[in-house]
Coordinates of C-alpha atoms in Angstrom, one line a residue:
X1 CA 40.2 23.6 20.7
X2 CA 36.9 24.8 22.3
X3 CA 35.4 25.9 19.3
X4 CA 35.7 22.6 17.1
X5 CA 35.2 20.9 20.0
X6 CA 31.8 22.2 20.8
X7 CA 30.3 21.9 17.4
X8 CA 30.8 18.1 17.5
X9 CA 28.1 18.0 19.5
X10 CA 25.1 17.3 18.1
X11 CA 25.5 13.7 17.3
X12 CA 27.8 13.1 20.6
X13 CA 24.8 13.8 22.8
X14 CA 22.5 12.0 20.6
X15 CA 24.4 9.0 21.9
X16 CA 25.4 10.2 25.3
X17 CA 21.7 10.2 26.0
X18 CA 20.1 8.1 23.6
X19 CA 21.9 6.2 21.4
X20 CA 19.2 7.0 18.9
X21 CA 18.8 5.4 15.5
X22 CA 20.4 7.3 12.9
X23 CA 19.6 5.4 9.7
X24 CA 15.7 4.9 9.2
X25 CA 14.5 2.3 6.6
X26 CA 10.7 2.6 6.0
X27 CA 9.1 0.4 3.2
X28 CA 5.3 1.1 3.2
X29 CA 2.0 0.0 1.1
X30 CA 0.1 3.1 0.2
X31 CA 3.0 4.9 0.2
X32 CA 2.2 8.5 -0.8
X33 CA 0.8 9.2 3.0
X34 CA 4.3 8.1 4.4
X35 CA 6.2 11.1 2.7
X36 CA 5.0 14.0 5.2
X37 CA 2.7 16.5 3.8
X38 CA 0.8 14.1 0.9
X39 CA -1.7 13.1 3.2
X40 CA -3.9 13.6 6.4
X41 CA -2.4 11.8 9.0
X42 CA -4.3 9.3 11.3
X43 CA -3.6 11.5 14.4
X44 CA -1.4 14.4 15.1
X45 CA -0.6 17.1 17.7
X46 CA 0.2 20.7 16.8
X47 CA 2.7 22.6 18.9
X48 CA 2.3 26.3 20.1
X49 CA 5.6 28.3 19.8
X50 CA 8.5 27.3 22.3
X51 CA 11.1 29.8 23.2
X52 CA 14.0 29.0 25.5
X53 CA 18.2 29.7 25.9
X54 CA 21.5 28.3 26.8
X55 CA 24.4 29.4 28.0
X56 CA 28.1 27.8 28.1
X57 CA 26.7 25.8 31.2
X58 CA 23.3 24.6 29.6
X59 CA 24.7 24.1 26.3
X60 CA 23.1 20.9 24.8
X61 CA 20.4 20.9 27.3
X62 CA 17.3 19.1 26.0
X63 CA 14.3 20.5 26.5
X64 CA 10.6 18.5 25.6
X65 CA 8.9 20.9 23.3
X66 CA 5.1 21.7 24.5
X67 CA 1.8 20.0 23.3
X68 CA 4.3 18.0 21.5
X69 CA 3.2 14.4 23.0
X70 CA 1.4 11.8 22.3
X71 CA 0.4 8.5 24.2
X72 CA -0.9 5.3 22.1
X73 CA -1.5 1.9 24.1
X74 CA 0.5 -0.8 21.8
X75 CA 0.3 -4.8 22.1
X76 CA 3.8 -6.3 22.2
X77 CA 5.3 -6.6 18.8
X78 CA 2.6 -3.9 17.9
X79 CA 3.8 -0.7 16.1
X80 CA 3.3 3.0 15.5
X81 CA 4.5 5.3 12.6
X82 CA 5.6 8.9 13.6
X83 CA 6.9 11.4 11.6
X84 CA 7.2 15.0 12.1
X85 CA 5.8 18.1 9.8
X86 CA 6.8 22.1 9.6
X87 CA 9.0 21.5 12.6
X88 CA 11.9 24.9 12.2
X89 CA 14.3 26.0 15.1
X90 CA 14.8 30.0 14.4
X91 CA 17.8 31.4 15.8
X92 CA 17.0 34.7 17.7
X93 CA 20.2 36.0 18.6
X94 CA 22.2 38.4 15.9
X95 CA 25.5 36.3 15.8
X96 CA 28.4 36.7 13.3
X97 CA 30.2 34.4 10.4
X98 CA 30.9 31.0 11.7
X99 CA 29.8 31.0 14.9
X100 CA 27.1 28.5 13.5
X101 CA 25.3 27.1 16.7
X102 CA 23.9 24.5 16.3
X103 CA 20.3 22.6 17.1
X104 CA 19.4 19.0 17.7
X105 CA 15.8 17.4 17.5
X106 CA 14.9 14.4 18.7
X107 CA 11.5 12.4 18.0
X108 CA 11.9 10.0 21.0
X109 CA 9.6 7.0 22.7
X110 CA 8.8 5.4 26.4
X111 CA 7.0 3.4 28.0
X112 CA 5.3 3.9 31.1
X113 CA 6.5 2.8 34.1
X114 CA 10.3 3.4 32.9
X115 CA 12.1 6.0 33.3
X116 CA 11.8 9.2 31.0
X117 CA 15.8 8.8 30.8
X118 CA 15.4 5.5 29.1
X119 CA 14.3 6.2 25.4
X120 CA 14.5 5.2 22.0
X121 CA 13.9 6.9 18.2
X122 CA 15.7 9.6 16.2
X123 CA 17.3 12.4 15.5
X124 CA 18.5 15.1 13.4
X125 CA 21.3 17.7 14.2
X126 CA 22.7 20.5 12.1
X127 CA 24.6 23.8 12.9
X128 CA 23.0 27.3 11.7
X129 CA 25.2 28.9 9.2
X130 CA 25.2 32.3 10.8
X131 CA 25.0 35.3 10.2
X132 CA 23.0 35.0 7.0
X133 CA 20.6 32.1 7.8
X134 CA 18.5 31.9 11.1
X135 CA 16.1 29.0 10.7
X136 CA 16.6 24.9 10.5
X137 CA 14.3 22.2 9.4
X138 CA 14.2 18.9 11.9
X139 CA 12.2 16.6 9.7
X140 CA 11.9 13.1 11.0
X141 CA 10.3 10.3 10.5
X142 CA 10.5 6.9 12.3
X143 CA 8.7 3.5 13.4
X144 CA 8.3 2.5 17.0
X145 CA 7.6 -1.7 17.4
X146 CA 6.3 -1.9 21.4
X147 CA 8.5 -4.7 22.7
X148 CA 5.8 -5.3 25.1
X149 CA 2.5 -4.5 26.1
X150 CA 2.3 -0.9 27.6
X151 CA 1.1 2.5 27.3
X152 CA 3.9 4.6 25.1
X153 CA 4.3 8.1 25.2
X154 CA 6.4 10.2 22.3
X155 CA 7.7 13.7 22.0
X156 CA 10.0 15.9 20.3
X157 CA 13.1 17.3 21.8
X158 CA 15.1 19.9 21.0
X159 CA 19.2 20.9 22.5
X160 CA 21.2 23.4 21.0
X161 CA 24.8 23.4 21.6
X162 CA 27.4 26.6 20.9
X163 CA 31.1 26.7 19.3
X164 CA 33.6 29.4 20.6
X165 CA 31.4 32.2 19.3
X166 CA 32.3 35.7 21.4
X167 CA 28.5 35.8 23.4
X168 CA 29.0 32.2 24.7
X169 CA 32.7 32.8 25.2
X170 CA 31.8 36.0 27.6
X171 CA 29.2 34.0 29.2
X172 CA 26.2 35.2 27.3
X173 CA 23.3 33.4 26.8
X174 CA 21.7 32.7 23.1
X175 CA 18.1 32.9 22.3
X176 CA 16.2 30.3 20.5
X177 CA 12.3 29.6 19.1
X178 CA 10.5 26.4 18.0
X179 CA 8.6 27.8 15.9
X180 CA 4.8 27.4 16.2
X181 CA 2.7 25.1 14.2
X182 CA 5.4 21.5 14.4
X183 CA 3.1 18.9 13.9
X184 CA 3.8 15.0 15.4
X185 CA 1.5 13.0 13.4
X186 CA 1.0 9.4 14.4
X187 CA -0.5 6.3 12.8
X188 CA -1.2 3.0 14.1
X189 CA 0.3 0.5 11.5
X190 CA -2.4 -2.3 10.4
X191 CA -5.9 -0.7 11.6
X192 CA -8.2 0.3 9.4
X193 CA -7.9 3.6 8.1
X194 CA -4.4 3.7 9.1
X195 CA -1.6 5.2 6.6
X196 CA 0.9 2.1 6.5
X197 CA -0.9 -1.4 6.1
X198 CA 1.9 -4.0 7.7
X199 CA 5.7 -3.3 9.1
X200 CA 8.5 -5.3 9.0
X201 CA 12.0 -4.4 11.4
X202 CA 15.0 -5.7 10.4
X203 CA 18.8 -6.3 11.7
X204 CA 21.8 -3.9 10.1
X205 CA 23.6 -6.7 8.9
X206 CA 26.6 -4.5 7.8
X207 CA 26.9 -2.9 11.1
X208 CA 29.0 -5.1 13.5
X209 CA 28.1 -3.3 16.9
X210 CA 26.3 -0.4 18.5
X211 CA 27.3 2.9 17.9
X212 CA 29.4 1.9 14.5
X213 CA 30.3 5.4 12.6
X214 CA 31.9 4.7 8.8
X215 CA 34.4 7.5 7.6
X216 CA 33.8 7.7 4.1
X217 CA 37.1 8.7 1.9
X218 CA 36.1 8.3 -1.5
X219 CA 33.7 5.9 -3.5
X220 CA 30.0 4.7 -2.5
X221 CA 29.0 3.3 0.7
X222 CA 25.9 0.8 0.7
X223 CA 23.7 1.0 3.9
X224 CA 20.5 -1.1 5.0
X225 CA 20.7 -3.7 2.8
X226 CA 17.6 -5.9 3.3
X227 CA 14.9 -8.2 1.9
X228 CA 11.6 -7.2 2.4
X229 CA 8.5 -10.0 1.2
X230 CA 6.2 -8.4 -0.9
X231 CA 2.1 -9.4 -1.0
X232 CA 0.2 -9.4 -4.0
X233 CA -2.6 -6.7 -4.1
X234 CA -0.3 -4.3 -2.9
X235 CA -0.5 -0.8 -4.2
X236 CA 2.7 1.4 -4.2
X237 CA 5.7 0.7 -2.0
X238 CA 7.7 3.8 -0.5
X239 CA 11.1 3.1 0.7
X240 CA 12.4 5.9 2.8
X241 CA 15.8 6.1 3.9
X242 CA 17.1 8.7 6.1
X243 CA 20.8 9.1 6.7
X244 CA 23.2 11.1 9.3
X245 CA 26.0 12.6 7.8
X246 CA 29.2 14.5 9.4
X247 CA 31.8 16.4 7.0
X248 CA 35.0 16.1 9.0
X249 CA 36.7 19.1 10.2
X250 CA 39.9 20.2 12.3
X251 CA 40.0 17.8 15.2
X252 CA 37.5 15.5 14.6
X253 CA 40.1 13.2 14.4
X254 CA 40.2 13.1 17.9
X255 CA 36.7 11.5 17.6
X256 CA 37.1 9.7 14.3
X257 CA 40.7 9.6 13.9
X258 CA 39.9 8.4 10.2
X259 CA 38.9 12.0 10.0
X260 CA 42.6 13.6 10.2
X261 CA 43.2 16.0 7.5
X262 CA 39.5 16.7 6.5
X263 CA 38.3 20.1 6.2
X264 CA 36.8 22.5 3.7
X265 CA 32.7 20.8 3.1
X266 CA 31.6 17.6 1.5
X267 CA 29.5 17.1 -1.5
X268 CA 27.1 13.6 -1.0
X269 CA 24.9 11.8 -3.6
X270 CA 23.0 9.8 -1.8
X271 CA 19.9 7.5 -3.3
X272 CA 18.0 4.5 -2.8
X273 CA 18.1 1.0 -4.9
X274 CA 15.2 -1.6 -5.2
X275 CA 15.8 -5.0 -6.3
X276 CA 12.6 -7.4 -7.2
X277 CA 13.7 -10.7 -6.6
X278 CA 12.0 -14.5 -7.4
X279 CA 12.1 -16.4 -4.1
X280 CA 15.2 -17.9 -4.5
X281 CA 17.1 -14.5 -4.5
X282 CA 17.0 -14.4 -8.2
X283 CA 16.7 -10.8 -10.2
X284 CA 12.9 -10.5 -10.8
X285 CA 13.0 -8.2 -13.4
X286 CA 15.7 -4.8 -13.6
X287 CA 17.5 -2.9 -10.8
X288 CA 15.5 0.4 -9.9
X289 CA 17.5 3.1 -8.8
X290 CA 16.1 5.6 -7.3
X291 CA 16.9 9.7 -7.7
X292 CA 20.4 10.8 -7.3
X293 CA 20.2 13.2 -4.2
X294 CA 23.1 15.9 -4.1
X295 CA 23.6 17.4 -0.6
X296 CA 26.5 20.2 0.3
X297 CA 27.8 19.8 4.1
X298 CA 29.8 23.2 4.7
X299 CA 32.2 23.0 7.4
X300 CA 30.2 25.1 9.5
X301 CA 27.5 23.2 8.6
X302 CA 29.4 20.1 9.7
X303 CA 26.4 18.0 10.5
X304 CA 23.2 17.3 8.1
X305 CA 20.3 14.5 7.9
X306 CA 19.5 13.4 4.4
X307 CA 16.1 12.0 3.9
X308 CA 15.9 10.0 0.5
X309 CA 12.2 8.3 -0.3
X310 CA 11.4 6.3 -3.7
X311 CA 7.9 5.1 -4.5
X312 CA 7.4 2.3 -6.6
X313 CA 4.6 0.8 -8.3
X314 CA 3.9 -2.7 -6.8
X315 CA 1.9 -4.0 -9.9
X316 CA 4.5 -2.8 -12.5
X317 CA 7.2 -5.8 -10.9
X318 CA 5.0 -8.5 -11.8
X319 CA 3.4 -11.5 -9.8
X320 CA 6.3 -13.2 -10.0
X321 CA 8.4 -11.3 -7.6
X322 CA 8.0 -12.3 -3.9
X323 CA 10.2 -9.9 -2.4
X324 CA 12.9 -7.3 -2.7
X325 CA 16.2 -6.3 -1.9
X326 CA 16.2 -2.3 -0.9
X327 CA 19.4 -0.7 0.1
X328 CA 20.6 3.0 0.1
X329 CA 24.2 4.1 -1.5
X330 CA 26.2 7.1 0.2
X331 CA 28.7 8.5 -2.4
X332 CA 31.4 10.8 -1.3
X333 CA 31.0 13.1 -4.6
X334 CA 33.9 15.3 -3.2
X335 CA 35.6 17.2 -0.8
X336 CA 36.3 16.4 3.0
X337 CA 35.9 12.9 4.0
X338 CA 32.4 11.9 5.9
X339 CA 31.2 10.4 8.6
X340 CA 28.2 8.0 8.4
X341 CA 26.8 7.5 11.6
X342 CA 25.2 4.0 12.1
X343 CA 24.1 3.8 15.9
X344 CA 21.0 2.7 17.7
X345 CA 19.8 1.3 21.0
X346 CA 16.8 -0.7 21.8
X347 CA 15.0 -0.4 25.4
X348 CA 16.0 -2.0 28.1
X349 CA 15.5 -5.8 28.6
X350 CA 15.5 -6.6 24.8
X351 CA 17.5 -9.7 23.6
X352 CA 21.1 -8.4 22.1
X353 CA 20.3 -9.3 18.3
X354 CA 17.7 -6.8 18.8
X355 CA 20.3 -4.2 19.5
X356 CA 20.6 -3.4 15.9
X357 CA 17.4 -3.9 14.5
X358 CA 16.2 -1.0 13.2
X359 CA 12.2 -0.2 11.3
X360 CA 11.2 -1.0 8.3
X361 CA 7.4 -0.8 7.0
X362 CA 5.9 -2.2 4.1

């Protein structure tokens, strides 16, 4: 059916034309600066306002928003934090009860020389819930690692997609505004003055191939788990974990066929656990769990991006502890079942156990 069938498609051209990460794991040292809006960036580009439309036939066009980009020359290995600030897609078109179009933003990365086709970060993707609301958030927040030496360019993207609402069905076209004033601030990780200190990536060891998506029925999911080294001195850690979720409608079981049956909205807890740990893998002290995040994903909604952050104090876990274990927990707190999307692609030419190795800053 056209109109279920349309609003899948936020995360389906996501990986048709990137394969983007959709779980981000940052772990940083000064940590408040990391959590967008504490602190002045090292860099950052403001956007002017950025209308465009679609129509049936351009539906989930992507179009690079304007003044959004930024290069940065990076050594191989070297890395960049991005993260984007007051970025809102405001839907200008009166439309009526669930025809819920929906937007997806990208904050992507390439290097020059390749092909703008060939890119790697993140995105976010959520439907409007019309007619009441008009405007979406696309927060995001990720860390390229230059696999080798190069000048990098990044930008935001933005697509929005339609379901079988009566203007697209006629062959209308619907109006939409990035608003102005999205900011994409920029640091380079390591230099002095810069907001994040050192960076770490890491492998999904949970995830056994590219593009893995987990329907969640009932209980608690655990994502990312990793061990991260900690270095004395350190000030506070921030762990952020951001999370793509899809509450399962009519006929995404064609898609997820774990999915049949699902309709009606999902309720998700989401947070984030920190282990300290001797060197051995021994418990360094107690579990800290981080704040239990309640998110509502309506079925026109269908598709949301939870961001969870916890900051922890680095002298409070004693000398003792050398690293720790970080992981974040998904918890289907009721309704539909969900779909936890788990894929990401590397750029071209990188070994395949780098396939799944997604950021992680300390």
């Amino acid at each position: 059916m056209k109109m279920v069938s349309l609003s899948r498609r936020a995360p389906h051209m996501a990986r048709r034309r990137m394969r983007v990460a959709a779980i981000l794991t940052v772990i940083a040292n000064l940590a408040a600066a990391l959590i967008p809006g504490s602190a002045a960036p090292a860099f950052a580009v403001t956007t002017p306002e950025y209308n465009y439309s679609f129509t049936t036939a351009t539906s989930s066009a992507l179009h690079s928003v304007p003044g959004s980009q930024v290069t940065a020359a990076l050594a191989a290995g070297q890395m960049l934090y991005l993260y984007t600030k007051d970025l809102f897609n405001i839907l200008l078109t009166p439309m009526g009860a669930d025809d819920a179009p929906g937007t997806t933003f990208y904050l992507s990365c390439w290097k020059a020389g390749e092909s703008t086709t060939h890119r790697v970060g993140v995105y976010t993707a959520q439907n409007t819930v019309t007619p009441n609301e008009t405007t979406i958030d696309g927060t995001m927040r990720w860390l390229l690692v230059a696999p080798s030496a190069g000048s990098y360019t990044c930008e935001i993207q933005v697509g929005s997609y339609a379901r079988g609402d009566s203007i697209i069905e006629a062959g209308g076209r619907i109006y939409m505004r990035v608003k102005a004033g999205a900011q994409l601030n920029y640091s380079y990780v390591g230099q002095p003055g810069s907001i994040v200190r050192s960076a770490h990536s890491w492998a999904m060891s949970n995830v056994a191939s590219l593009g893995e998506e987990f329907v969640l029925w009932s209980g608690v999911k655990q994502l990312n788990g990793s061990t991260i080294p900690l270095t004395q001195g350190a000030g506070n850690l921030t762990i952020v974990q951001d999370v793509n979720l899809t509450t399962c409608i009519p006929d995404d079981h064609l898609k997820w066929s774990d999915c049949a049956g699902g309709d009606g909205g999902s309720t998700m807890r989401t947070w984030i656990e920190a282990q300290p740990q001797h060197s051995d893998g021994s418990a360094c002290g107690p579990l800290i769990k981080g704040t239990v995040k309640s998110t509502w994903i309506s079925r026109p909604r269908h598709h949301k991006t939870v961001n969870n952050t916890l900051m922890i104090s680095r002298s409070g876990m004693g000398a003792a502890c050398t690293q720790v274990r970080t992981a974040l927990k998904v918890e289907l707190g009721g309704g539909a079942q969900t779909v936890i999307t788990t894929s990401g692609m590397p750029y071209r030419g990188q070994p395949a156990d780098a396939r799944r190795r997604l950021p992680v800053l300390i």
